[in-house]
PDB file of C-alpha atoms and ligand atoms in Angstrom:
ATOM      1  CA  MET A  14      25.459 -62.218 -70.770  1.00  0.00           C
ATOM      2  CA  SER A  15      27.223 -61.842 -74.229  1.00  0.00           C
ATOM      3  CA  GLU A  16      25.556 -59.008 -76.365  1.00  0.00           C
ATOM      4  CA  ASP A  17      24.905 -59.263 -80.022  1.00  0.00           C
ATOM      5  CA  ILE A  18      26.631 -56.199 -80.990  1.00  0.00           C
ATOM      6  CA  CYS A  19      26.132 -56.014 -84.280  1.00  0.00           C
ATOM      7  CA  GLN A  20      22.629 -56.712 -84.075  1.00  0.00           C
ATOM      8  CA  ASN A  21      22.455 -53.898 -81.538  1.00  0.00           C
ATOM      9  CA  LEU A  22      23.936 -51.859 -84.214  1.00  0.00           C
ATOM     10  CA  LYS A  23      21.264 -52.666 -86.985  1.00  0.00           C
ATOM     11  CA  ASP A  24      18.633 -52.124 -84.317  1.00  0.00           C
ATOM     12  CA  VAL A  25      19.846 -48.572 -83.521  1.00  0.00           C
ATOM     13  CA  GLN A  26      20.522 -47.677 -87.044  1.00  0.00           C
ATOM     14  CA  HIS A  27      16.688 -48.933 -87.585  1.00  0.00           C
ATOM     15  CA  ARG A  28      15.828 -46.387 -84.879  1.00  0.00           C
ATOM     16  CA  ILE A  29      17.472 -43.434 -86.436  1.00  0.00           C
ATOM     17  CA  GLU A  30      15.907 -44.129 -89.806  1.00  0.00           C
ATOM     18  CA  GLN A  31      12.546 -44.370 -88.315  1.00  0.00           C
ATOM     19  CA  ALA A  32      12.986 -41.160 -86.440  1.00  0.00           C
ATOM     20  CA  CYS A  33      14.604 -39.377 -89.668  1.00  0.00           C
ATOM     21  CA  GLN A  34      11.381 -40.537 -91.470  1.00  0.00           C
ATOM     22  CA  LYS A  35       8.963 -39.000 -88.914  1.00  0.00           C
ATOM     23  CA  ALA A  36      10.976 -35.896 -89.098  1.00  0.00           C
ATOM     24  CA  GLY A  37      11.205 -35.714 -92.497  1.00  0.00           C
ATOM     25  CA  ARG A  38      14.993 -35.842 -92.656  1.00  0.00           C
ATOM     26  CA  ASP A  39      17.720 -37.967 -94.343  1.00  0.00           C
ATOM     27  CA  SER A  40      19.276 -40.509 -92.151  1.00  0.00           C
ATOM     28  CA  ASN A  41      22.591 -39.661 -93.674  1.00  0.00           C
ATOM     29  CA  GLU A  42      22.685 -36.332 -91.858  1.00  0.00           C
ATOM     30  CA  ILE A  43      23.164 -38.384 -88.808  1.00  0.00           C
ATOM     31  CA  THR A  44      26.184 -39.819 -87.230  1.00  0.00           C
ATOM     32  CA  LEU A  45      26.294 -42.364 -84.749  1.00  0.00           C
ATOM     33  CA  ILE A  46      28.904 -42.302 -82.016  1.00  0.00           C
ATOM     34  CA  ALA A  47      29.267 -45.619 -80.201  1.00  0.00           C
ATOM     35  CA  VAL A  48      29.982 -44.855 -76.545  1.00  0.00           C
ATOM     36  CA  SER A  49      32.070 -47.725 -75.427  1.00  0.00           C
ATOM     37  CA  LYS A  50      33.052 -46.460 -72.010  1.00  0.00           C
ATOM     38  CA  MET A  51      33.448 -49.220 -69.361  1.00  0.00           C
ATOM     39  CA  LYS A  52      33.346 -51.870 -72.069  1.00  0.00           C
ATOM     40  CA  PRO A  53      36.394 -53.991 -73.170  1.00  0.00           C
ATOM     41  CA  LEU A  54      38.361 -53.589 -76.386  1.00  0.00           C
ATOM     42  CA  GLU A  55      36.951 -56.744 -77.781  1.00  0.00           C
ATOM     43  CA  ASP A  56      33.701 -54.892 -77.969  1.00  0.00           C
ATOM     44  CA  ILE A  57      35.117 -52.184 -79.772  1.00  0.00           C
ATOM     45  CA  GLU A  58      36.695 -54.503 -82.294  1.00  0.00           C
ATOM     46  CA  GLU A  59      33.135 -56.415 -83.034  1.00  0.00           C
ATOM     47  CA  ALA A  60      31.264 -52.948 -83.490  1.00  0.00           C
ATOM     48  CA  TYR A  61      34.294 -52.027 -85.843  1.00  0.00           C
ATOM     49  CA  GLY A  62      33.753 -55.443 -87.626  1.00  0.00           C
ATOM     50  CA  CYS A  63      30.472 -54.483 -88.563  1.00  0.00           C
ATOM     51  CA  GLY A  64      31.074 -51.118 -89.903  1.00  0.00           C
ATOM     52  CA  GLN A  65      31.319 -48.714 -86.790  1.00  0.00           C
ATOM     53  CA  ILE A  66      33.697 -45.859 -87.359  1.00  0.00           C
ATOM     54  CA  HIS A  67      33.016 -43.384 -84.613  1.00  0.00           C
ATOM     55  CA  PHE A  68      33.716 -44.262 -81.089  1.00  0.00           C
ATOM     56  CA  GLY A  69      33.392 -42.207 -77.923  1.00  0.00           C
ATOM     57  CA  GLU A  70      34.808 -42.458 -74.352  1.00  0.00           C
ATOM     58  CA  ASN A  71      34.184 -40.198 -71.188  1.00  0.00           C
ATOM     59  CA  ARG A  72      37.186 -40.471 -69.429  1.00  0.00           C
ATOM     60  CA  ALA A  73      40.797 -39.471 -70.534  1.00  0.00           C
ATOM     61  CA  LYS A  74      42.745 -42.393 -69.119  1.00  0.00           C
ATOM     62  CA  GLU A  75      40.228 -45.008 -70.712  1.00  0.00           C
ATOM     63  CA  LEU A  76      40.240 -43.327 -73.947  1.00  0.00           C
ATOM     64  CA  GLN A  77      43.895 -42.897 -74.033  1.00  0.00           C
ATOM     65  CA  ASP A  78      44.542 -46.839 -73.299  1.00  0.00           C
ATOM     66  CA  LYS A  79      42.012 -47.635 -76.012  1.00  0.00           C
ATOM     67  CA  MET A  80      43.364 -45.608 -78.356  1.00  0.00           C
ATOM     68  CA  ASP A  81      46.899 -46.916 -77.697  1.00  0.00           C
ATOM     69  CA  ALA A  82      45.669 -50.397 -77.858  1.00  0.00           C
ATOM     70  CA  CYS A  83      43.440 -50.428 -80.967  1.00  0.00           C
ATOM     71  CA  GLU A  84      45.326 -50.513 -84.338  1.00  0.00           C
ATOM     72  CA  HIS A  85      42.644 -49.396 -86.947  1.00  0.00           C
ATOM     73  CA  ASP A  86      43.802 -46.148 -88.407  1.00  0.00           C
ATOM     74  CA  ASP A  87      40.330 -45.247 -89.474  1.00  0.00           C
ATOM     75  CA  ILE A  88      38.404 -45.381 -86.374  1.00  0.00           C
ATOM     76  CA  GLN A  89      37.396 -41.717 -85.243  1.00  0.00           C
ATOM     77  CA  TRP A  90      37.948 -41.335 -81.600  1.00  0.00           C
ATOM     78  CA  HIS A  91      35.542 -38.796 -79.433  1.00  0.00           C
ATOM     79  CA  MET A  92      36.060 -37.657 -76.165  1.00  0.00           C
ATOM     80  CA  VAL A  93      32.698 -36.943 -75.098  1.00  0.00           C
ATOM     81  CA  GLY A  94      32.868 -36.477 -71.004  1.00  0.00           C
ATOM     82  CA  ASN A  95      34.271 -33.935 -68.762  1.00  0.00           C
ATOM     83  CA  LEU A  96      37.675 -32.821 -69.620  1.00  0.00           C
ATOM     84  CA  GLN A  97      40.533 -31.845 -67.332  1.00  0.00           C
ATOM     85  CA  THR A  98      42.789 -29.346 -69.301  1.00  0.00           C
ATOM     86  CA  ASN A  99      45.617 -31.152 -67.952  1.00  0.00           C
ATOM     87  CA  LYS A 100      44.770 -34.087 -69.894  1.00  0.00           C
ATOM     88  CA  ILE A 101      44.660 -32.933 -73.326  1.00  0.00           C
ATOM     89  CA  LYS A 102      48.163 -32.978 -73.904  1.00  0.00           C
ATOM     90  CA  TYR A 103      47.743 -36.917 -73.728  1.00  0.00           C
ATOM     91  CA  MET A 104      45.072 -37.172 -76.196  1.00  0.00           C
ATOM     92  CA  VAL A 105      45.846 -34.643 -78.926  1.00  0.00           C
ATOM     93  CA  GLU A 106      48.209 -37.171 -80.952  1.00  0.00           C
ATOM     94  CA  ARG A 107      45.415 -39.475 -81.630  1.00  0.00           C
ATOM     95  CA  VAL A 108      42.009 -38.144 -80.759  1.00  0.00           C
ATOM     96  CA  ASN A 109      39.813 -36.829 -83.653  1.00  0.00           C
ATOM     97  CA  TRP A 110      36.962 -35.171 -82.021  1.00  0.00           C
ATOM     98  CA  ILE A 111      36.803 -33.401 -78.562  1.00  0.00           C
ATOM     99  CA  ASP A 112      33.103 -32.989 -78.160  1.00  0.00           C
ATOM    100  CA  SER A 113      33.020 -31.539 -74.609  1.00  0.00           C
ATOM    101  CA  VAL A 114      34.665 -28.225 -74.768  1.00  0.00           C
ATOM    102  CA  PRO A 115      33.239 -26.022 -71.768  1.00  0.00           C
ATOM    103  CA  LYS A 116      35.588 -23.001 -71.804  1.00  0.00           C
ATOM    104  CA  LYS A 117      38.087 -20.686 -73.423  1.00  0.00           C
ATOM    105  CA  LYS A 118      40.858 -22.383 -71.415  1.00  0.00           C
ATOM    106  CA  THR A 119      40.341 -25.681 -73.017  1.00  0.00           C
ATOM    107  CA  ILE A 120      40.505 -24.357 -76.560  1.00  0.00           C
ATOM    108  CA  ARG A 121      43.897 -22.527 -75.686  1.00  0.00           C
ATOM    109  CA  GLU A 122      45.376 -25.583 -74.456  1.00  0.00           C
ATOM    110  CA  ILE A 123      44.128 -27.906 -77.512  1.00  0.00           C
ATOM    111  CA  GLU A 124      45.433 -25.156 -79.789  1.00  0.00           C
ATOM    112  CA  LYS A 125      48.848 -25.133 -77.868  1.00  0.00           C
ATOM    113  CA  ARG A 126      49.254 -28.874 -77.981  1.00  0.00           C
ATOM    114  CA  ALA A 127      48.040 -29.765 -81.225  1.00  0.00           C
ATOM    115  CA  SER A 128      50.147 -26.900 -82.931  1.00  0.00           C
ATOM    116  CA  ARG A 129      53.169 -28.787 -81.702  1.00  0.00           C
ATOM    117  CA  ILE A 130      52.271 -31.631 -83.622  1.00  0.00           C
ATOM    118  CA  ASP A 131      50.670 -30.030 -86.624  1.00  0.00           C
ATOM    119  CA  ARG A 132      47.279 -31.700 -86.117  1.00  0.00           C
ATOM    120  CA  VAL A 133      43.864 -30.071 -86.415  1.00  0.00           C
ATOM    121  CA  ILE A 134      41.260 -31.249 -83.767  1.00  0.00           C
ATOM    122  CA  ASN A 135      37.539 -30.990 -84.491  1.00  0.00           C
ATOM    123  CA  THR A 136      35.718 -29.792 -81.493  1.00  0.00           C
ATOM    124  CA  LEU A 137      32.069 -29.202 -80.377  1.00  0.00           C
ATOM    125  CA  ILE A 138      31.154 -26.659 -77.525  1.00  0.00           C
ATOM    126  CA  GLN A 139      29.406 -28.259 -74.809  1.00  0.00           C
ATOM    127  CA  VAL A 140      26.457 -26.221 -73.694  1.00  0.00           C
ATOM    128  CA  ASN A 141      24.244 -26.523 -70.506  1.00  0.00           C
ATOM    129  CA  ILE A 142      20.810 -26.949 -71.908  1.00  0.00           C
ATOM    130  CA  SER A 143      19.581 -28.915 -68.609  1.00  0.00           C
ATOM    131  CA  GLY A 144      20.171 -26.131 -66.205  1.00  0.00           C
ATOM    132  CA  GLU A 145      21.414 -28.271 -63.538  1.00  0.00           C
ATOM    133  CA  ASP A 146      24.637 -27.406 -61.979  1.00  0.00           C
ATOM    134  CA  GLN A 147      26.254 -30.699 -62.122  1.00  0.00           C
ATOM    135  CA  LYS A 148      26.025 -30.873 -65.761  1.00  0.00           C
ATOM    136  CA  SER A 149      29.043 -29.438 -67.360  1.00  0.00           C
ATOM    137  CA  GLY A 150      29.096 -27.184 -70.317  1.00  0.00           C
ATOM    138  CA  CYS A 151      29.238 -23.323 -70.737  1.00  0.00           C
ATOM    139  CA  GLU A 152      26.238 -21.235 -70.058  1.00  0.00           C
ATOM    140  CA  PRO A 153      24.321 -20.123 -72.897  1.00  0.00           C
ATOM    141  CA  GLU A 154      25.210 -16.414 -72.676  1.00  0.00           C
ATOM    142  CA  ASP A 155      28.900 -17.628 -72.510  1.00  0.00           C
ATOM    143  CA  LEU A 156      28.841 -19.234 -75.923  1.00  0.00           C
ATOM    144  CA  GLU A 157      29.676 -16.019 -78.018  1.00  0.00           C
ATOM    145  CA  LYS A 158      32.986 -15.195 -75.972  1.00  0.00           C
ATOM    146  CA  ILE A 159      33.926 -18.673 -76.440  1.00  0.00           C
ATOM    147  CA  LEU A 160      33.464 -18.754 -80.311  1.00  0.00           C
ATOM    148  CA  LYS A 161      35.194 -15.306 -80.714  1.00  0.00           C
ATOM    149  CA  TYR A 162      38.015 -16.616 -78.656  1.00  0.00           C
ATOM    150  CA  ALA A 163      38.203 -19.630 -81.207  1.00  0.00           C
ATOM    151  CA  GLN A 164      38.165 -17.557 -84.553  1.00  0.00           C
ATOM    152  CA  GLY A 165      41.328 -17.888 -86.380  1.00  0.00           C
ATOM    153  CA  LYS A 166      42.874 -20.884 -84.498  1.00  0.00           C
ATOM    154  CA  ASN A 167      44.814 -22.813 -86.722  1.00  0.00           C
ATOM    155  CA  HIS A 168      44.653 -26.382 -84.939  1.00  0.00           C
ATOM    156  CA  VAL A 169      41.105 -26.180 -83.561  1.00  0.00           C
ATOM    157  CA  ARG A 170      38.306 -26.525 -85.569  1.00  0.00           C
ATOM    158  CA  VAL A 171      34.630 -25.973 -84.202  1.00  0.00           C
ATOM    159  CA  ARG A 172      32.235 -27.935 -85.754  1.00  0.00           C
ATOM    160  CA  GLY A 173      29.059 -27.427 -83.889  1.00  0.00           C
ATOM    161  CA  LEU A 174      27.577 -27.778 -80.215  1.00  0.00           C
ATOM    162  CA  MET A 175      27.176 -30.734 -78.009  1.00  0.00           C
ATOM    163  CA  GLY A 176      24.347 -31.026 -74.990  1.00  0.00           C
ATOM    164  CA  MET A 177      23.342 -33.273 -72.236  1.00  0.00           C
ATOM    165  CA  ALA A 178      19.663 -33.301 -71.529  1.00  0.00           C
ATOM    166  CA  THR A 179      18.287 -34.028 -68.074  1.00  0.00           C
ATOM    167  CA  PHE A 180      18.018 -37.626 -66.976  1.00  0.00           C
ATOM    168  CA  VAL A 181      14.710 -38.841 -66.758  1.00  0.00           C
ATOM    169  CA  ASP A 182      12.949 -42.157 -66.888  1.00  0.00           C
ATOM    170  CA  PRO A 183      12.555 -43.719 -70.225  1.00  0.00           C
ATOM    171  CA  ASP A 184       8.679 -43.170 -70.102  1.00  0.00           C
ATOM    172  CA  LYS A 185       9.194 -39.465 -69.898  1.00  0.00           C
ATOM    173  CA  VAL A 186      11.695 -38.643 -72.268  1.00  0.00           C
ATOM    174  CA  GLU A 187       9.350 -36.251 -74.118  1.00  0.00           C
ATOM    175  CA  GLU A 188      10.038 -33.979 -71.240  1.00  0.00           C
ATOM    176  CA  VAL A 189      13.526 -33.291 -72.546  1.00  0.00           C
ATOM    177  CA  ARG A 190      12.518 -32.119 -76.033  1.00  0.00           C
ATOM    178  CA  PRO A 191      12.785 -28.297 -75.103  1.00  0.00           C
ATOM    179  CA  GLU A 192      16.270 -28.781 -73.844  1.00  0.00           C
ATOM    180  CA  PHE A 193      16.991 -30.168 -77.470  1.00  0.00           C
ATOM    181  CA  ARG A 194      15.250 -27.503 -78.898  1.00  0.00           C
ATOM    182  CA  LEU A 195      16.970 -24.808 -76.957  1.00  0.00           C
ATOM    183  CA  LEU A 196      20.553 -26.122 -78.082  1.00  0.00           C
ATOM    184  CA  ARG A 197      19.235 -26.063 -81.813  1.00  0.00           C
ATOM    185  CA  GLU A 198      18.115 -22.295 -81.374  1.00  0.00           C
ATOM    186  CA  ILE A 199      21.136 -21.452 -79.427  1.00  0.00           C
ATOM    187  CA  ARG A 200      23.109 -22.668 -82.610  1.00  0.00           C
ATOM    188  CA  ASP A 201      20.961 -20.854 -85.049  1.00  0.00           C
ATOM    189  CA  SER A 202      21.429 -17.611 -83.095  1.00  0.00           C
ATOM    190  CA  HIS A 203      25.139 -17.848 -83.413  1.00  0.00           C
ATOM    191  CA  ARG A 204      25.651 -18.710 -87.052  1.00  0.00           C
ATOM    192  CA  GLU A 205      27.039 -15.043 -87.358  1.00  0.00           C
ATOM    193  CA  TRP A 206      30.257 -16.391 -85.638  1.00  0.00           C
ATOM    194  CA  GLU A 207      30.968 -18.771 -88.333  1.00  0.00           C
ATOM    195  CA  CYS A 208      34.325 -18.370 -90.077  1.00  0.00           C
ATOM    196  CA  GLU A 209      37.151 -20.367 -91.784  1.00  0.00           C
ATOM    197  CA  ASN A 210      37.558 -22.683 -88.747  1.00  0.00           C
ATOM    198  CA  ILE A 211      34.133 -22.464 -87.207  1.00  0.00           C
ATOM    199  CA  GLN A 212      30.934 -24.053 -88.451  1.00  0.00           C
ATOM    200  CA  LEU A 213      28.343 -24.659 -86.567  1.00  0.00           C
ATOM    201  CA  ASP A 214      26.634 -27.468 -88.490  1.00  0.00           C
ATOM    202  CA  GLU A 215      26.814 -30.371 -86.077  1.00  0.00           C
ATOM    203  CA  LEU A 216      24.392 -30.821 -82.950  1.00  0.00           C
ATOM    204  CA  SER A 217      25.583 -33.692 -80.670  1.00  0.00           C
ATOM    205  CA  MET A 218      22.613 -34.535 -78.595  1.00  0.00           C
ATOM    206  CA  GLY A 219      20.828 -37.699 -77.919  1.00  0.00           C
ATOM    207  CA  MET A 220      21.453 -40.934 -76.400  1.00  0.00           C
ATOM    208  CA  THR A 221      20.114 -44.287 -75.840  1.00  0.00           C
ATOM    209  CA  ASN A 222      16.749 -43.212 -74.206  1.00  0.00           C
ATOM    210  CA  ASP A 223      16.090 -39.924 -76.125  1.00  0.00           C
ATOM    211  CA  MET A 224      17.788 -40.316 -79.684  1.00  0.00           C
ATOM    212  CA  GLU A 225      14.589 -39.989 -81.373  1.00  0.00           C
ATOM    213  CA  ILE A 226      13.532 -36.904 -79.829  1.00  0.00           C
ATOM    214  CA  ALA A 227      16.993 -35.293 -80.518  1.00  0.00           C
ATOM    215  CA  ILE A 228      17.082 -36.475 -83.946  1.00  0.00           C
ATOM    216  CA  GLU A 229      13.293 -34.879 -84.397  1.00  0.00           C
ATOM    217  CA  GLU A 230      14.819 -31.704 -82.798  1.00  0.00           C
ATOM    218  CA  GLY A 231      17.881 -31.484 -85.274  1.00  0.00           C
ATOM    219  CA  SER A 232      20.439 -33.532 -83.869  1.00  0.00           C
ATOM    220  CA  THR A 233      23.384 -34.750 -86.340  1.00  0.00           C
ATOM    221  CA  MET A 234      25.247 -36.721 -83.850  1.00  0.00           C
ATOM    222  CA  VAL A 235      23.636 -39.186 -81.378  1.00  0.00           C
ATOM    223  CA  ARG A 236      25.833 -40.790 -78.787  1.00  0.00           C
ATOM    224  CA  VAL A 237      24.788 -44.188 -77.942  1.00  0.00           C
ATOM    225  CA  GLY A 238      26.406 -46.702 -75.395  1.00  0.00           C
ATOM    226  CA  ARG A 239      23.841 -49.082 -73.827  1.00  0.00           C
ATOM    227  CA  ALA A 240      21.757 -49.854 -76.584  1.00  0.00           C
ATOM    228  CA  ILE A 241      24.825 -51.007 -78.497  1.00  0.00           C
ATOM    229  CA  PHE A 242      27.160 -52.590 -75.839  1.00  0.00           C
ATOM    230  CA  GLY A 243      24.398 -53.296 -73.177  1.00  0.00           C
ATOM    231  CA  GLU A 244      24.142 -51.982 -69.636  1.00  0.00           C
ATOM    232  CA  ARG A 245      27.134 -50.953 -68.023  1.00  0.00           C
ATOM    233  CA  ASN A 246      27.944 -52.923 -64.553  1.00  0.00           C
ATOM    234  CA  TYR A 247      29.106 -50.330 -62.272  1.00  0.00           C
ATOM    235  CA  GLY A 248      28.371 -46.564 -61.581  1.00  0.00           C
ATOM    236  CA  ASP A 249      26.510 -45.293 -64.793  1.00  0.00           C
ATOM    237  CA  ASP A 250      27.532 -41.655 -65.781  1.00  0.00           C
TER     238      ASP A 250
HETATM  239  C1  PLP B 310      27.443 -42.567 -71.397  1.00  0.00           C
HETATM  240  C2  PLP B 310      27.408 -41.362 -72.176  1.00  0.00           C
HETATM  241  C3  PLP B 310      26.562 -41.595 -73.346  1.00  0.00           C
HETATM  242  C4  PLP B 310      25.635 -42.875 -73.563  1.00  0.00           C
HETATM  243  O1  PLP B 310      24.728 -42.955 -72.851  1.00  0.00           O
HETATM  244  P1  PLP B 310      23.795 -44.359 -73.003  1.00  0.00           P
HETATM  245  O2  PLP B 310      22.502 -44.001 -72.308  1.00  0.00           O
HETATM  246  O3  PLP B 310      24.676 -45.532 -72.588  1.00  0.00           O
HETATM  247  O4  PLP B 310      23.559 -44.369 -74.356  1.00  0.00           O
HETATM  248  C5  PLP B 310      26.482 -40.528 -74.087  1.00  0.00           C
HETATM  249  N1  PLP B 310      27.047 -39.105 -73.850  1.00  0.00           N
HETATM  250  C6  PLP B 310      27.922 -39.177 -72.849  1.00  0.00           C
HETATM  251  C7  PLP B 310      28.729 -37.748 -72.854  1.00  0.00           C
HETATM  252  C8  PLP B 310      28.061 -40.303 -71.913  1.00  0.00           C
HETATM  253  O5  PLP B 310      28.982 -40.092 -70.870  1.00  0.00           O
END
């Protein structure tokens, strides 16, 4: 079945606007990241053709292949998935955002690799808000030492935090509201660590099923896959 990607994008934009209206927010505060994992380059091209600029991938190799094959310089590429430190060297040349930084070692490696080519990479620190072991991200109590470590790095810019809520059935999404709220509270309580290369303005939270709730709780970046590109065929992440 072929998806009408442009129409889907409009529908998602509409959902974002409705959620903003309900929350008394301006929809210009929300960046839509189109998560194109497991979808072909043609789908990215189609979304780009109707104005989509931010794209996210969750696997290093797939991100790399798509960044190499895609010719639009103005696309902003986001790495949103679990990231092995040894994959960073392949992506620093082109990636614009690494949204899933879980530890100091990741920052050290981004700084090392990005400094060699004189690029500055935008990053989000991923915080474990679901309390599930298998979800990645730092524990909330470790965030302070990661931010301290990032201070003064010349090629790593921390822009905010990222969180993944517990996966629940679509009719139970209200249950994840406290997790989104927690991420915002963690952000608010770490503002004192802001400095020249650290700003905690961005909160990346909310996906196809729960973006409205995330927006009500202060999200500034929603990462949406299925509502734009359709269901993925094998092994949802
Ligand atoms: C797949 C994925 C998404 C998008 O999920 P959908 O349910 O398709 O909207 C968002 N964030 C991350 C990290 C993902 O891996």
